[in-house]
Coordinates of C-alpha atoms in Angstrom, one line a residue:
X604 CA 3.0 -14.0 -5.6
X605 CA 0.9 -12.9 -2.6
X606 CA 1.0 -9.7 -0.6
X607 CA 0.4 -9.0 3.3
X608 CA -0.6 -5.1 2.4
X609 CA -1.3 -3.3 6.4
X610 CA -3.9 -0.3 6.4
X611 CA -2.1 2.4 8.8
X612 CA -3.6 6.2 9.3
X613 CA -4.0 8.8 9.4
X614 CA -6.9 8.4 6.9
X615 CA -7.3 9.7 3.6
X616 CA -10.5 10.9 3.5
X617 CA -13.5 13.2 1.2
X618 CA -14.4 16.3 3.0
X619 CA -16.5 19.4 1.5
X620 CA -15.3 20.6 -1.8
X621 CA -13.3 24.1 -2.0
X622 CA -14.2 26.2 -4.7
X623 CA -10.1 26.6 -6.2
X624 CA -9.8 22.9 -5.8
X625 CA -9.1 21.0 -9.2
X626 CA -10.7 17.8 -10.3
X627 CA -8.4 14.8 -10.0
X628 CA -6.0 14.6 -13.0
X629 CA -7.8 13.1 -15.8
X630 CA -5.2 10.3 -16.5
X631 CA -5.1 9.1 -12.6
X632 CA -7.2 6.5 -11.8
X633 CA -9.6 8.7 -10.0
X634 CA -9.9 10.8 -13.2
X635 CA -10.6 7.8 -15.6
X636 CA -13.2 6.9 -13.3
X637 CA -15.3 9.8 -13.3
X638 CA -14.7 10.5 -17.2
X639 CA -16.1 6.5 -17.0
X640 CA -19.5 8.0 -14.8
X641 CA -19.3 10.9 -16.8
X642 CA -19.8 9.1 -20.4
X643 CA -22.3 7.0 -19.0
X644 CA -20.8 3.7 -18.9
X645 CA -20.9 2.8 -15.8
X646 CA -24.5 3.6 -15.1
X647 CA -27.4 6.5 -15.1
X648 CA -27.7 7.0 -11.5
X649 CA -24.2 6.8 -11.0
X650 CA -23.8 9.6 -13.8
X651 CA -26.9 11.6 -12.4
X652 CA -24.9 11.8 -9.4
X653 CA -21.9 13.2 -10.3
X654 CA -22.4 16.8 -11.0
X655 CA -23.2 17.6 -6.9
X656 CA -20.6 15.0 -6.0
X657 CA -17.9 17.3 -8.0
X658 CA -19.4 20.2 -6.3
X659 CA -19.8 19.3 -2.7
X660 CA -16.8 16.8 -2.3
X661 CA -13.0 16.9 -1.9
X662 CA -10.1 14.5 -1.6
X663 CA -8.4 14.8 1.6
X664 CA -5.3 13.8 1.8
X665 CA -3.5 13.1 5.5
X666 CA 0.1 12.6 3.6
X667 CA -0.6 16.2 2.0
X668 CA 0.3 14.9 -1.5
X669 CA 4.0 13.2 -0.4
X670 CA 2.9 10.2 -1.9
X671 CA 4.2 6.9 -0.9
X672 CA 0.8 5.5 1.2
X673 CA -1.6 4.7 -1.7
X674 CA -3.0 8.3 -1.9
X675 CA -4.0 7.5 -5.9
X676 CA -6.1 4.0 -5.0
X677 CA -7.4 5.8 -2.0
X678 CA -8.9 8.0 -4.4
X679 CA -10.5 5.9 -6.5
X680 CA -11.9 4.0 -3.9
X681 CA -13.6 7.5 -2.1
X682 CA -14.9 8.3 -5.5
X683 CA -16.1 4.8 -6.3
X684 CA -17.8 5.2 -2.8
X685 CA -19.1 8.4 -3.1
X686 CA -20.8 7.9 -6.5
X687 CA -22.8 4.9 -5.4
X688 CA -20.7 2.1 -7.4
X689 CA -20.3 0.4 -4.4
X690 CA -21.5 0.0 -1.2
X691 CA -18.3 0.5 1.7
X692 CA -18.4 -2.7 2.8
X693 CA -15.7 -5.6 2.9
X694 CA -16.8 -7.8 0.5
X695 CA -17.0 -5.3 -1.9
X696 CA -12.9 -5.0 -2.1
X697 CA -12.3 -7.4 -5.2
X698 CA -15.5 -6.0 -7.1
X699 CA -14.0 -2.3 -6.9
X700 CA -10.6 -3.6 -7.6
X701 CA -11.8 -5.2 -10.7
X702 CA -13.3 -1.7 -11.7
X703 CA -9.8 0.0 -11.4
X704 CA -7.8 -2.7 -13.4
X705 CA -10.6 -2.5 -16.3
X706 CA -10.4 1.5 -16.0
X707 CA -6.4 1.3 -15.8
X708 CA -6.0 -2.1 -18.6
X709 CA -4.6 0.9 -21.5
X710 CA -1.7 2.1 -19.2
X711 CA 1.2 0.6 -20.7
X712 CA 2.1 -1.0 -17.6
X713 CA -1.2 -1.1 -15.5
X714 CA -0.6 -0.8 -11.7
X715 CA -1.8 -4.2 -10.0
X716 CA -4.2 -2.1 -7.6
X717 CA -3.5 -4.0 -4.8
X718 CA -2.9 -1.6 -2.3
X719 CA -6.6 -0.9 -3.5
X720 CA -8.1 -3.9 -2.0
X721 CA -6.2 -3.7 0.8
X722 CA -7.8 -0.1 1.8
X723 CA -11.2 -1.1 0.7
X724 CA -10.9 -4.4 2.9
X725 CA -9.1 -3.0 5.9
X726 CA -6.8 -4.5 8.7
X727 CA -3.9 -6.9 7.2
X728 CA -4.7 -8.1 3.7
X729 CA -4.0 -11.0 2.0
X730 CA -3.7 -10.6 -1.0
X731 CA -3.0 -12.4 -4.4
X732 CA -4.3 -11.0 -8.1
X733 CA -3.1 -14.4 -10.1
X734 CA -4.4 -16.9 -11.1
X735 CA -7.3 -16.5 -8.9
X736 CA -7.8 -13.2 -7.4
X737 CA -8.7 -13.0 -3.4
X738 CA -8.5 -10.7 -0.6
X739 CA -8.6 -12.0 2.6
X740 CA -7.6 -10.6 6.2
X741 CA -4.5 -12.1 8.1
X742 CA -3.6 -11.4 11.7
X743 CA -0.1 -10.0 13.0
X744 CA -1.3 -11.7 16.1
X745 CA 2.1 -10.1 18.6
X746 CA 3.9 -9.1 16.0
X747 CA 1.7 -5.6 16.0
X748 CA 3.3 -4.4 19.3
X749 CA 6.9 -4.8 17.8
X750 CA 6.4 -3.0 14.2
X751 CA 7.3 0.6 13.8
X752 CA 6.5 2.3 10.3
X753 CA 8.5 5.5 9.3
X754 CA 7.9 7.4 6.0
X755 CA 10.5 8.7 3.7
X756 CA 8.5 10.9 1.4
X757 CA 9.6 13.8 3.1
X758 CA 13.2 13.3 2.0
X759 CA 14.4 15.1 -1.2
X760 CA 14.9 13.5 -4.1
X761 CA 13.6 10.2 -2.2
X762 CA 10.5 9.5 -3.8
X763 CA 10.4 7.1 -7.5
X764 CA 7.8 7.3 -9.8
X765 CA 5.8 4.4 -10.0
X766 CA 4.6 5.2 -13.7
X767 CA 8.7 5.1 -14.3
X768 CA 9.7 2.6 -12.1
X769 CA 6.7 -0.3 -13.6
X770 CA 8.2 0.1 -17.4
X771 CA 11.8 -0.8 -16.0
X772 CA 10.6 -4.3 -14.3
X773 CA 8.7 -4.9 -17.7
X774 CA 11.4 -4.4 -19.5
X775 CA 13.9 -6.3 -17.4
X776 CA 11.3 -9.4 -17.8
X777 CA 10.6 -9.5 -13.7
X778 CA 7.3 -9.3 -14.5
X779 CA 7.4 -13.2 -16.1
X780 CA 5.7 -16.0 -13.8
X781 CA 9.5 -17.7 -14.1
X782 CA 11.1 -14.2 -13.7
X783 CA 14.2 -13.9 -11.3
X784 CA 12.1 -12.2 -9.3
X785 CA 9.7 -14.7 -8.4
X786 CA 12.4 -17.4 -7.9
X787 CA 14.2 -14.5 -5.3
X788 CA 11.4 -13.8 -3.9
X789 CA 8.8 -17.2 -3.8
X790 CA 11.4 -18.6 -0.3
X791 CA 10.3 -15.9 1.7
X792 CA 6.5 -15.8 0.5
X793 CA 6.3 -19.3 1.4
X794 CA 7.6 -18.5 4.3
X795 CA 4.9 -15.9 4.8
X796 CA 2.6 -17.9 4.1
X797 CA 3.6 -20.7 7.4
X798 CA 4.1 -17.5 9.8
X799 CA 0.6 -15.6 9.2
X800 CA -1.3 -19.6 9.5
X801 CA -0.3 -19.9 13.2
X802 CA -1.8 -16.7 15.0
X803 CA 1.1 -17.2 17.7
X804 CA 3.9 -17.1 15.9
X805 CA 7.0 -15.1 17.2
X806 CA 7.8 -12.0 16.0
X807 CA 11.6 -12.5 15.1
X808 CA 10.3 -15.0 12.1
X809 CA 8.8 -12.3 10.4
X810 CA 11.8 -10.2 10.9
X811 CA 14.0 -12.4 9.3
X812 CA 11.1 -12.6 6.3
X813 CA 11.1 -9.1 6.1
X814 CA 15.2 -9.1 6.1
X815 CA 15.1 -11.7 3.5
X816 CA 12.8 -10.1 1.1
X817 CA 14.5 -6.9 1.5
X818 CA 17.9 -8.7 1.0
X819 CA 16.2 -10.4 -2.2
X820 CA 14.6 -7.2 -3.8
X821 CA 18.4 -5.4 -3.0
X822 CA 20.4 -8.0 -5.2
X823 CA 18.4 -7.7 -7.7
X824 CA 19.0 -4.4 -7.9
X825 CA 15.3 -2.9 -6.9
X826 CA 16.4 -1.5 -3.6
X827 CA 17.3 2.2 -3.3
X828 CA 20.8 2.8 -2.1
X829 CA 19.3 5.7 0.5
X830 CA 17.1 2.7 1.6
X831 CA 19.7 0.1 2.2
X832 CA 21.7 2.8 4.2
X833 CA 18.8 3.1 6.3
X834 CA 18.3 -0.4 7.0
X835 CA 22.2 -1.3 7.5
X836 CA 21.9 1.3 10.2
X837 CA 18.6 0.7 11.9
X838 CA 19.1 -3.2 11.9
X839 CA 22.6 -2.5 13.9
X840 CA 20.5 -1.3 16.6
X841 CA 19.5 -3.6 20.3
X842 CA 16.3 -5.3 19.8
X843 CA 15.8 -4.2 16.2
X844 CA 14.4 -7.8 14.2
X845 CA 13.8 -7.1 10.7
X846 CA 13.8 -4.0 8.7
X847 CA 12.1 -3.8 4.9
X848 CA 11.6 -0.5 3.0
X849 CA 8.3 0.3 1.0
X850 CA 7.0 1.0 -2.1
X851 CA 8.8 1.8 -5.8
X852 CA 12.9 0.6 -4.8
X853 CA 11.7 0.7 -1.4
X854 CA 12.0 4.1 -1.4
X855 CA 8.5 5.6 0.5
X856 CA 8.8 3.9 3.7
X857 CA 10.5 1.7 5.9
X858 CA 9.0 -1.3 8.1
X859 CA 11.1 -2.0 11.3
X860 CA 10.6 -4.9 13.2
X861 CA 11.7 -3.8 16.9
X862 CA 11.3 -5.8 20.5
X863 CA 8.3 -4.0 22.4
X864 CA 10.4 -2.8 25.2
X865 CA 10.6 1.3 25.3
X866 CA 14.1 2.2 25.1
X867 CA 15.0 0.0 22.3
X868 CA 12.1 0.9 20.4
X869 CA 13.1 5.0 21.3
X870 CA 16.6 4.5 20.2
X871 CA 14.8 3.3 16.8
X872 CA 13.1 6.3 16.4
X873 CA 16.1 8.6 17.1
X874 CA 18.1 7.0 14.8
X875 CA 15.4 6.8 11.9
X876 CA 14.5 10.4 12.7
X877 CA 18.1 12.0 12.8
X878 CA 18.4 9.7 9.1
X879 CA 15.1 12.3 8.2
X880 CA 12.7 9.3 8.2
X881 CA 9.5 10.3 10.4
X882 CA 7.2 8.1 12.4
X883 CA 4.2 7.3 10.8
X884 CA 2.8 4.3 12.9
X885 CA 4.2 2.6 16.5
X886 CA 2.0 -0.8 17.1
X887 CA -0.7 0.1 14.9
X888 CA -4.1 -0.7 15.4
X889 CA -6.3 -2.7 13.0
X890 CA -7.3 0.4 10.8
X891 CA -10.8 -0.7 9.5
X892 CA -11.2 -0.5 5.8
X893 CA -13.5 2.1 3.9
X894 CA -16.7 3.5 5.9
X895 CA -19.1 6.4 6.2
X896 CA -19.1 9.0 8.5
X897 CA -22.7 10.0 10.0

């Protein structure tokens, strides 16, 4: 099925190296790329490269190391970057996302990497990994001024592994092209799919897409109960459209679809805050994808 994947900041970023900083972990996709440079495979000049790149540079991460807003791809892609595998441009996304599945293909349930192109690409990405892979860019169109984005990684106890949480679809046969899940789900991606080819579409569509995918991952039993809490109380609210949470069981964020108009969106954010939920993103802006700083 496809996936609309939105680049928010703050930014992860690589700034100057500290001297007590550690490596990335050698079994995270940022690690099995550099062992990767480091054996040669993936070049000479990539590999003649990385003994200053370990030295001088750093994984900044704006989330400090909650989790829950691709912090692992993000890292990949800045060391991908950084080495000189790929040039930070656009149409280098599915390249570099091929890169990390063939690095990550021994995991014994390999992460699909799409928040990977997404980052790389920038903005709203399309994207879908089977049969045919593609990134593209969609459009929210005036959607953008209605979305609020809150993260939960803050909460205790909040945050599921994805390493833990991928085995359990696997073995629950969701990951099956004629899996429940794609029958639950396929409706409201074809739905997508009509409301992001007509740039003007209203906004209260994509709320009730964003209701009915949440409603579809929550009966079949991928939907934290924290998380459904949350949205049972934030959809109560005036004005409030859709509401969707994020990441393994929805658990890392949640998506709320709110009219633009101030005190309905305000009374949103009390209510999400007071639930320990903070603010990550009102109306973003398009967040361009990976570039160098001068």
């Amino acid at each position: 099925l496809p996936a609309w994947i939105l680049a928010l900041g703050p930014r992860f970023g690589h700034g100057p190296a500290r001297a007590t900083e550690a490596p990335p972990h050698p079994e995270s996709p940022a690690g099995r790329l550099l062992a990767a440079v480091a054996r040669g495979d993936l070049g000479p000049e990539a590999a003649s490269r990385l003994p200053q790149a370990l030295e001088t540079s750093r994984f900044e991460d704006a989330h400090a190391g909650l989790g829950g807003f691709g912090g692992s791809t993000a890292e990949f892609a800045l060391w991908a970057a950084r080495l000189g595998l790929f040039e930070p441009q656009p149409d280098q996304a599915l390249a570099v996302w091929q890169l990390y599945r063939q690095l990550t293909a021994s995991e014994p349930v390999p992460p699909s990497g799409a928040d990977l192109a997404a980052q790389w690409l920038g903005g709203l990405a399309r994207v879908q990994l089977w049969p045919q892979p593609t990134v593209t860019e969609a459009r929210l169109g005036r959607a953008r001024s209605a979305l609020l984005v809150f993260s939960a990684a803050s909460i205790a106890g909040r945050k599921v592994a994805t390493h833990r949480h991928l085995p359990e679809l696997r073995d629950q046969g969701l990951f099956e092209a004629d899996s429940r899940l794609v029958k639950a789900l396929s409706p409201w991606t074809n739905r997508a799919e009509g409301w992001f080819a007509a740039p003007d579409s209203e906004a209260s569509e994509l709320g009730a897409i964003l209701d009915g995918v949440a409603e579809a991952l929550a009966g079949l039993g991928l939907e934290l109960p924290a998380t459904r809490e949350d949205r049972a109380v934030l959809r109560a609210l005036p004005g409030v459209l859709g509401v969707k949470g994020a990441g393994a069981l929805q658990a890392d964020a949640l998506l709320v679809l709110c009219k633009p108009e101030g005190p309905m969106q305000n009374q949103v954010i009390q209510a999400a805050e007071a639930r320990g939920l903070r603010l990550v993103s009102q109306a973003p802006p398009r967040e361009p994808g990976l570039f160098r700083e001068e």
